[in-house]
Short mmCIF file of C-alpha atoms in Angstrom, two decimals:
data_model
loop_
_atom_site.label_atom_id
_atom_site.label_comp_id
_atom_site.label_asym_id
_atom_site.label_seq_id
_atom_site.Cartn_x
_atom_site.Cartn_y
_atom_site.Cartn_z
CA MET A 10 -5.58 3.17 -8.37
CA SER A 11 -4.19 -0.21 -9.27
CA ASP A 12 -6.26 -3.31 -9.52
CA GLU A 13 -4.66 -5.08 -6.40
CA THR A 14 -5.42 -1.84 -4.38
CA GLN A 15 -9.05 -1.55 -5.41
CA ASP A 16 -9.37 -5.39 -4.75
CA ALA A 17 -7.83 -4.69 -1.26
CA VAL A 18 -10.28 -1.84 -0.51
CA GLU A 19 -13.48 -3.65 -1.67
CA ALA A 20 -12.40 -6.84 0.18
CA ILE A 21 -12.14 -4.42 3.39
CA GLU A 22 -15.59 -2.72 2.72
CA ASN A 23 -17.37 -5.99 1.78
CA ALA A 24 -19.39 -6.66 5.13
CA ALA A 25 -20.56 -10.10 3.82
CA PRO A 26 -17.82 -12.86 3.81
CA VAL A 27 -17.55 -15.06 0.88
CA ALA A 28 -18.32 -18.72 1.91
CA ARG A 29 -15.51 -20.86 1.55
CA LYS A 30 -14.85 -24.61 1.70
CA TYR A 31 -11.63 -24.28 3.80
CA PRO A 32 -10.84 -21.52 6.52
CA SER A 33 -7.76 -19.28 5.83
CA GLN A 34 -4.85 -17.40 7.66
CA TRP A 35 -2.99 -14.59 6.40
CA PHE A 36 0.76 -15.20 5.32
CA ALA A 37 3.39 -13.05 4.00
CA LEU A 38 5.18 -13.99 0.64
CA HIS A 39 8.68 -12.74 -0.35
CA VAL A 40 8.85 -11.85 -3.90
CA LEU A 41 11.10 -10.16 -6.44
CA SER A 42 11.44 -6.49 -5.88
CA GLY A 43 9.45 -4.68 -8.71
CA GLN A 44 7.49 -7.90 -9.32
CA GLU A 45 4.63 -7.51 -6.88
CA SER A 46 1.97 -6.53 -9.25
CA ASN A 47 2.87 -9.38 -11.57
CA VAL A 48 2.83 -11.99 -8.72
CA TYR A 49 -0.80 -10.69 -7.98
CA LYS A 50 -1.86 -10.93 -11.81
CA HIS A 51 -0.38 -14.33 -12.10
CA MET A 52 -1.90 -15.51 -8.74
CA MET A 53 -5.57 -14.01 -9.64
CA SER A 54 -5.29 -15.62 -13.18
CA ARG A 55 -4.22 -18.93 -11.84
CA ILE A 56 -6.95 -19.07 -9.17
CA ARG A 57 -9.45 -18.77 -12.02
CA THR A 58 -7.62 -21.41 -14.40
CA GLU A 59 -6.85 -23.82 -11.55
CA GLU A 60 -9.95 -23.41 -9.24
CA MET A 61 -8.09 -22.58 -6.45
CA GLY A 62 -10.93 -20.26 -4.84
CA ASP A 63 -11.55 -22.46 -1.77
CA TYR A 64 -7.79 -22.43 -1.05
CA ILE A 65 -6.27 -18.89 -1.82
CA HIS A 66 -9.08 -16.31 -0.52
CA GLU A 67 -7.50 -12.74 -0.68
CA ILE A 68 -4.09 -11.14 -2.07
CA VAL A 69 -3.25 -7.78 -0.84
CA ILE A 70 -0.52 -5.58 -2.08
CA PRO A 71 -0.75 -2.34 0.47
CA THR A 72 0.09 0.84 -1.11
CA GLU A 73 -0.30 4.31 -0.55
CA ARG A 74 -0.90 7.54 -2.75
CA ILE A 75 2.06 10.00 -3.10
CA SER A 76 1.84 13.53 -4.51
CA GLU A 77 4.65 15.82 -5.80
CA VAL A 78 4.82 19.05 -7.75
CA LYS A 79 6.79 18.80 -11.13
CA ARG A 80 6.99 21.63 -13.48
CA GLY A 81 4.06 23.25 -11.70
CA LYS A 82 1.63 20.53 -11.95
CA LYS A 83 0.58 18.23 -8.95
CA ILE A 84 1.33 14.45 -9.96
CA GLU A 85 0.00 11.50 -7.98
CA THR A 86 1.62 8.03 -7.93
CA GLU A 87 1.35 4.95 -6.08
CA ARG A 88 4.18 3.50 -3.81
CA LYS A 89 4.18 0.11 -2.27
CA LEU A 90 4.20 0.05 1.63
CA TYR A 91 6.22 -3.27 1.84
CA PRO A 92 8.35 -3.54 -1.23
CA GLY A 93 9.35 -7.01 -2.07
CA TYR A 94 6.25 -8.44 -0.11
CA VAL A 95 2.70 -9.67 -0.97
CA PHE A 96 0.16 -10.78 1.54
CA VAL A 97 -2.47 -13.89 0.86
CA SER A 98 -5.15 -15.18 2.92
CA MET A 99 -4.87 -18.84 2.17
CA TYR A 100 -5.61 -22.41 3.45
CA LEU A 101 -2.25 -23.61 4.12
CA TYR A 102 -2.77 -25.95 7.29
CA ASP A 103 -5.24 -28.54 7.75
CA GLU A 104 -7.07 -29.49 10.83
CA GLN A 105 -4.17 -31.68 12.03
CA LYS A 106 -1.68 -28.61 11.19
CA LYS A 107 -0.26 -30.21 8.16
CA MET A 108 0.87 -28.31 5.07
CA VAL A 109 -1.83 -28.39 2.40
CA GLY A 110 0.06 -29.52 -0.74
CA GLN A 111 -2.32 -27.77 -3.18
CA THR A 112 -1.66 -24.45 -1.82
CA TRP A 113 2.03 -24.74 -1.09
CA TYR A 114 2.82 -25.64 -4.47
CA PHE A 115 0.36 -22.75 -5.98
CA VAL A 116 2.52 -20.39 -3.94
CA GLN A 117 5.97 -21.97 -4.91
CA GLU A 118 5.23 -22.13 -8.56
CA THR A 119 3.99 -18.70 -8.96
CA PRO A 120 6.48 -16.75 -11.12
CA GLY A 121 8.36 -13.86 -9.37
CA VAL A 122 7.58 -15.55 -5.83
CA ILE A 123 10.77 -16.34 -3.71
CA GLY A 124 9.00 -18.32 -1.00
CA PHE A 125 7.23 -17.67 2.17
CA ALA A 126 8.77 -14.68 4.42
CA ASP A 127 9.26 -17.23 7.12
CA GLY A 128 10.96 -19.80 5.14
CA GLU A 129 9.94 -23.39 4.87
CA HIS A 130 7.50 -23.39 8.05
CA PRO A 131 5.42 -20.35 7.43
CA ILE A 132 3.95 -18.79 10.54
CA PRO A 133 0.35 -17.27 10.06
CA MET A 134 0.26 -13.66 10.64
CA ARG A 135 -1.47 -12.78 14.00
CA ALA A 136 -4.77 -11.26 14.12
CA SER A 137 -3.33 -7.83 15.31
CA GLU A 138 -0.61 -7.76 12.40
CA VAL A 139 -3.66 -8.43 9.94
CA GLU A 140 -5.97 -5.87 11.43
CA GLY A 141 -2.93 -3.33 11.56
CA MET A 142 -2.19 -4.18 7.67
CA LEU A 143 -5.80 -3.72 6.80
CA SER A 144 -6.15 -0.56 8.82
CA GLN A 145 -3.22 0.94 7.21
CA ILE A 146 -4.75 0.36 3.75
CA ARG A 147 -7.94 2.07 4.72
CA GLU A 148 -5.78 5.04 6.18
CA LYS A 149 -3.68 5.35 3.04
CA GLU A 150 -6.57 5.11 0.78
CA GLU A 151 -8.38 8.09 2.48
CA ARG A 152 -5.37 10.57 2.11
CA VAL A 153 -2.66 11.17 -0.28
CA THR A 154 0.89 11.33 1.29
CA PRO A 155 3.65 13.99 -0.10
CA LYS A 156 6.51 12.28 -1.57
CA VAL A 157 8.67 14.53 0.40
CA ALA A 158 8.62 15.02 4.27
CA PHE A 159 8.69 18.66 5.46
CA GLY A 160 9.97 20.19 8.44
CA ILE A 161 10.16 23.55 9.99
CA GLY A 162 12.76 25.62 8.67
CA ASP A 163 12.81 23.99 5.43
CA ARG A 164 13.09 26.28 2.41
CA VAL A 165 10.37 25.52 -0.31
CA ARG A 166 9.06 27.01 -3.61
CA VAL A 167 5.25 27.40 -4.21
CA GLY A 168 4.48 25.38 -7.12
CA ASP A 169 0.65 26.31 -7.33
CA GLY A 170 -1.71 29.00 -6.33
CA PRO A 171 -1.55 32.73 -6.33
CA PHE A 172 2.12 32.61 -4.70
CA GLU A 173 3.44 30.31 -7.45
CA GLY A 174 7.06 30.65 -8.24
CA GLN A 175 7.78 32.29 -4.44
CA GLU A 176 10.43 30.87 -2.09
CA GLY A 177 10.03 31.02 1.58
CA LEU A 178 10.57 28.94 4.81
CA ILE A 179 8.21 26.91 6.30
CA GLY A 180 6.84 28.02 9.76
CA SER A 181 4.77 24.94 10.72
CA VAL A 182 3.59 21.65 9.55
CA ASP A 183 0.21 20.12 9.98
CA GLU A 184 0.52 16.32 9.34
CA GLU A 185 -2.95 15.46 10.01
CA ARG A 186 -4.51 17.97 7.36
CA GLY A 187 -1.38 17.81 5.20
CA ARG A 188 -0.82 21.33 5.34
CA VAL A 189 2.17 23.87 5.98
CA GLN A 190 2.66 27.36 6.87
CA VAL A 191 5.24 29.20 4.47
CA ASP A 192 6.60 32.77 4.97
CA VAL A 193 6.22 34.18 1.67
CA SER A 194 6.61 38.00 0.40
CA ILE A 195 3.50 39.89 -0.16
CA PHE A 196 4.08 43.73 -1.03
CA GLY A 197 7.60 43.52 0.08
CA ARG A 198 6.46 42.04 3.51
CA SER A 199 7.01 38.75 5.00
CA THR A 200 3.54 37.15 5.42
CA PRO A 201 2.65 33.50 6.69
CA VAL A 202 0.26 31.49 4.35
CA GLU A 203 -1.07 28.15 4.66
CA LEU A 204 -0.67 25.69 1.67
CA GLU A 205 -1.16 22.14 0.98
CA TYR A 206 1.62 19.56 1.03
CA TRP A 207 1.46 19.28 -2.88
CA GLN A 208 1.49 22.82 -3.56
CA VAL A 209 5.01 23.34 -2.25
CA GLU A 210 8.24 21.47 -3.22
CA LYS A 211 11.57 21.32 -1.32
CA LEU A 212 14.59 23.04 -2.35
#
Protein backbone atom coordinates (compact mmCIF):
# COMPACT_ATOMS: atom_id res chain seq x y z
CA MET A 1 0.00 0.00 0.00
CA SER A 2 1.35 3.42 -0.90
CA ASP A 3 2.04 6.04 1.79
CA GLU A 4 -0.70 8.33 0.55
CA THR A 5 -3.28 5.52 0.50
CA GLN A 6 -2.29 4.43 4.01
CA ASP A 7 -2.63 8.00 5.25
CA ALA A 8 -6.04 8.32 3.60
CA VAL A 9 -7.31 5.12 5.20
CA GLU A 10 -5.97 6.14 8.62
CA ALA A 11 -7.61 9.54 8.30
CA ILE A 12 -10.95 7.90 7.52
CA GLU A 13 -10.69 5.45 10.41
CA ASN A 14 -9.53 8.09 12.91
CA ALA A 15 -12.67 8.89 14.87
CA ALA A 16 -11.10 11.69 16.92
CA PRO A 17 -10.53 14.71 14.65
CA VAL A 18 -7.33 16.70 15.15
CA ALA A 19 -7.90 20.16 16.60
CA ARG A 20 -7.06 22.80 13.98
CA LYS A 21 -6.79 26.54 14.21
CA TYR A 22 -8.83 27.08 11.05
CA PRO A 23 -11.77 25.22 9.45
CA SER A 24 -11.20 23.45 6.15
CA GLN A 25 -12.98 22.40 2.97
CA TRP A 26 -12.06 19.86 0.31
CA PHE A 27 -10.75 20.95 -3.10
CA ALA A 28 -9.59 19.08 -6.19
CA LEU A 29 -6.18 19.95 -7.60
CA HIS A 30 -5.19 19.33 -11.20
CA VAL A 31 -1.63 17.93 -11.33
CA LEU A 32 0.73 16.66 -13.99
CA SER A 33 -0.14 13.12 -15.05
CA GLY A 34 2.05 10.62 -13.24
CA GLN A 35 3.14 13.21 -10.66
CA GLU A 36 0.37 12.60 -8.12
CA SER A 37 2.61 10.83 -5.61
CA ASN A 38 5.37 13.42 -5.97
CA VAL A 39 2.87 16.23 -5.33
CA TYR A 40 1.71 14.39 -2.21
CA LYS A 41 5.28 13.99 -0.93
CA HIS A 42 6.19 17.60 -1.67
CA MET A 43 3.12 18.86 0.14
CA MET A 44 3.63 16.65 3.17
CA SER A 45 7.25 17.77 3.43
CA ARG A 46 6.38 21.46 3.08
CA ILE A 47 3.55 21.23 5.62
CA ARG A 48 6.18 20.26 8.19
CA THR A 49 8.97 22.64 7.15
CA GLU A 50 6.70 25.65 6.56
CA GLU A 51 4.40 24.90 9.52
CA MET A 52 1.27 24.84 7.36
CA GLY A 53 -0.57 22.22 9.43
CA ASP A 54 -3.32 24.67 10.41
CA TYR A 55 -3.97 25.49 6.76
CA ILE A 56 -3.51 22.14 4.99
CA HIS A 57 -5.33 19.38 6.86
CA GLU A 58 -5.44 16.28 4.65
CA ILE A 59 -4.14 15.16 1.25
CA VAL A 60 -5.72 12.18 -0.51
CA ILE A 61 -4.97 10.27 -3.70
CA PRO A 62 -7.75 7.65 -4.08
CA THR A 63 -6.37 4.35 -5.38
CA GLU A 64 -7.51 0.78 -5.88
CA ARG A 65 -5.65 -2.50 -5.78
CA ILE A 66 -5.51 -4.31 -9.10
CA SER A 67 -4.80 -8.02 -9.53
CA GLU A 68 -3.75 -9.97 -12.59
CA VAL A 69 -2.02 -13.23 -13.44
CA LYS A 70 1.36 -13.10 -15.14
CA ARG A 71 3.30 -16.26 -15.92
CA GLY A 72 1.07 -18.18 -13.57
CA LYS A 73 1.59 -15.83 -10.61
CA LYS A 74 -0.83 -13.43 -8.98
CA ILE A 75 0.44 -9.85 -9.09
CA GLU A 76 -1.10 -6.91 -7.24
CA THR A 77 -0.49 -3.28 -8.16
CA GLU A 78 -2.11 0.05 -7.32
CA ARG A 79 -4.04 2.15 -9.80
CA LYS A 80 -5.17 5.73 -9.23
CA LEU A 81 -8.92 6.24 -9.43
CA TYR A 82 -8.57 9.85 -10.63
CA PRO A 83 -5.35 10.17 -12.64
CA GLY A 84 -4.12 13.75 -12.75
CA TYR A 85 -5.92 14.82 -9.56
CA VAL A 86 -5.07 15.18 -5.88
CA PHE A 87 -7.69 16.05 -3.25
CA VAL A 88 -6.81 18.37 -0.39
CA SER A 89 -8.70 19.47 2.72
CA MET A 90 -7.54 23.04 3.36
CA TYR A 91 -8.36 26.47 4.77
CA LEU A 92 -8.67 28.46 1.54
CA TYR A 93 -11.45 30.97 2.29
CA ASP A 94 -11.78 33.03 5.46
CA GLU A 95 -15.00 34.10 7.20
CA GLN A 96 -15.42 36.95 4.69
CA LYS A 97 -15.09 34.48 1.79
CA LYS A 98 -11.72 35.98 0.86
CA MET A 99 -8.89 33.84 -0.46
CA VAL A 100 -6.26 32.97 2.14
CA GLY A 101 -2.94 33.94 0.57
CA GLN A 102 -0.74 31.47 2.47
CA THR A 103 -2.81 28.52 1.28
CA TRP A 104 -3.15 29.77 -2.30
CA TYR A 105 0.61 30.20 -2.74
CA PHE A 106 1.35 26.94 -0.96
CA VAL A 107 -0.71 25.11 -3.58
CA GLN A 108 0.50 27.08 -6.60
CA GLU A 109 4.18 26.75 -5.65
CA THR A 110 4.07 22.98 -5.19
CA PRO A 111 6.04 21.25 -8.00
CA GLY A 112 3.74 19.24 -10.26
CA VAL A 113 0.57 21.20 -9.47
CA ILE A 114 -1.12 22.76 -12.51
CA GLY A 115 -3.73 24.54 -10.42
CA PHE A 116 -7.14 24.11 -8.86
CA ALA A 117 -9.51 21.97 -10.90
CA ASP A 118 -11.98 24.88 -10.98
CA GLY A 119 -9.43 27.42 -12.17
CA GLU A 120 -8.70 30.72 -10.41
CA HIS A 121 -11.93 30.67 -8.40
CA PRO A 122 -11.95 27.24 -6.71
CA ILE A 123 -15.27 25.83 -5.56
CA PRO A 124 -15.25 23.59 -2.47
CA MET A 125 -16.42 20.02 -3.01
CA ARG A 126 -19.94 19.32 -1.82
CA ALA A 127 -20.37 17.18 1.32
CA SER A 128 -21.93 14.40 -0.80
CA GLU A 129 -18.92 14.42 -3.14
CA VAL A 130 -16.49 14.20 -0.23
CA GLU A 131 -18.38 11.36 1.42
CA GLY A 132 -18.60 9.55 -1.92
CA MET A 133 -14.84 9.85 -2.40
CA LEU A 134 -14.02 8.68 1.13
CA SER A 135 -16.51 5.81 0.84
CA GLN A 136 -14.88 4.79 -2.41
CA ILE A 137 -11.49 4.70 -0.69
CA ARG A 138 -12.92 2.49 2.07
CA GLU A 139 -14.52 0.14 -0.46
CA LYS A 140 -11.46 -0.13 -2.69
CA GLU A 141 -9.21 -0.78 0.30
CA GLU A 142 -11.32 -3.76 1.32
CA ARG A 143 -11.16 -5.64 -1.98
CA VAL A 144 -8.95 -6.21 -4.99
CA THR A 145 -10.25 -5.34 -8.46
CA PRO A 146 -9.27 -7.44 -11.49
CA LYS A 147 -7.23 -5.58 -14.07
CA VAL A 148 -9.40 -7.07 -16.82
CA ALA A 149 -13.21 -7.04 -16.69
CA PHE A 150 -14.81 -10.40 -17.40
CA GLY A 151 -18.05 -11.16 -19.22
CA ILE A 152 -20.14 -14.23 -19.95
CA GLY A 153 -18.77 -16.10 -22.95
CA ASP A 154 -15.21 -14.78 -22.59
CA ARG A 155 -12.50 -17.36 -23.27
CA VAL A 156 -9.98 -17.53 -20.45
CA ARG A 157 -6.97 -19.57 -19.38
CA VAL A 158 -6.67 -20.79 -15.81
CA GLY A 159 -3.41 -19.55 -14.29
CA ASP A 160 -3.58 -21.09 -10.83
CA GLY A 161 -4.91 -24.14 -9.05
CA PRO A 162 -5.61 -27.73 -10.13
CA PHE A 163 -6.91 -26.61 -13.54
CA GLU A 164 -3.87 -24.47 -14.34
CA GLY A 165 -3.21 -24.21 -18.09
CA GLN A 166 -6.73 -25.22 -19.12
CA GLU A 167 -8.85 -22.96 -21.29
CA GLY A 168 -12.58 -22.49 -21.03
CA LEU A 169 -15.54 -20.17 -21.41
CA ILE A 170 -16.99 -18.05 -18.62
CA GLY A 171 -20.52 -19.14 -17.77
CA SER A 172 -21.30 -16.61 -15.05
CA VAL A 173 -19.72 -13.66 -13.26
CA ASP A 174 -20.14 -12.77 -9.58
CA GLU A 175 -18.78 -9.22 -9.30
CA GLU A 176 -19.59 -8.89 -5.61
CA ARG A 177 -17.51 -11.92 -4.66
CA GLY A 178 -14.94 -11.45 -7.42
CA ARG A 179 -15.48 -14.93 -8.83
CA VAL A 180 -16.31 -16.48 -12.21
CA GLN A 181 -17.68 -19.82 -13.28
CA VAL A 182 -15.58 -21.40 -16.03
CA ASP A 183 -16.38 -24.50 -18.07
CA VAL A 184 -13.23 -26.66 -18.10
CA SER A 185 -12.56 -30.22 -19.19
CA ILE A 186 -12.44 -32.84 -16.44
CA PHE A 187 -11.85 -36.40 -17.66
CA GLY A 188 -12.92 -35.34 -21.11
CA ARG A 189 -16.16 -33.84 -19.90
CA SER A 190 -17.03 -30.12 -19.78
CA THR A 191 -17.55 -29.19 -16.14
CA PRO A 192 -18.25 -25.77 -14.55
CA VAL A 193 -15.83 -24.73 -11.79
CA GLU A 194 -15.81 -21.59 -9.69
CA LEU A 195 -12.60 -19.57 -9.63
CA GLU A 196 -11.48 -16.22 -8.29
CA TYR A 197 -10.87 -13.38 -10.75
CA TRP A 198 -7.13 -13.44 -10.26
CA GLN A 199 -6.93 -17.15 -11.08
CA VAL A 200 -7.88 -16.64 -14.72
CA GLU A 201 -6.58 -14.49 -17.55
CA LYS A 202 -8.51 -13.36 -20.61
CA LEU A 203 -7.44 -14.70 -24.01
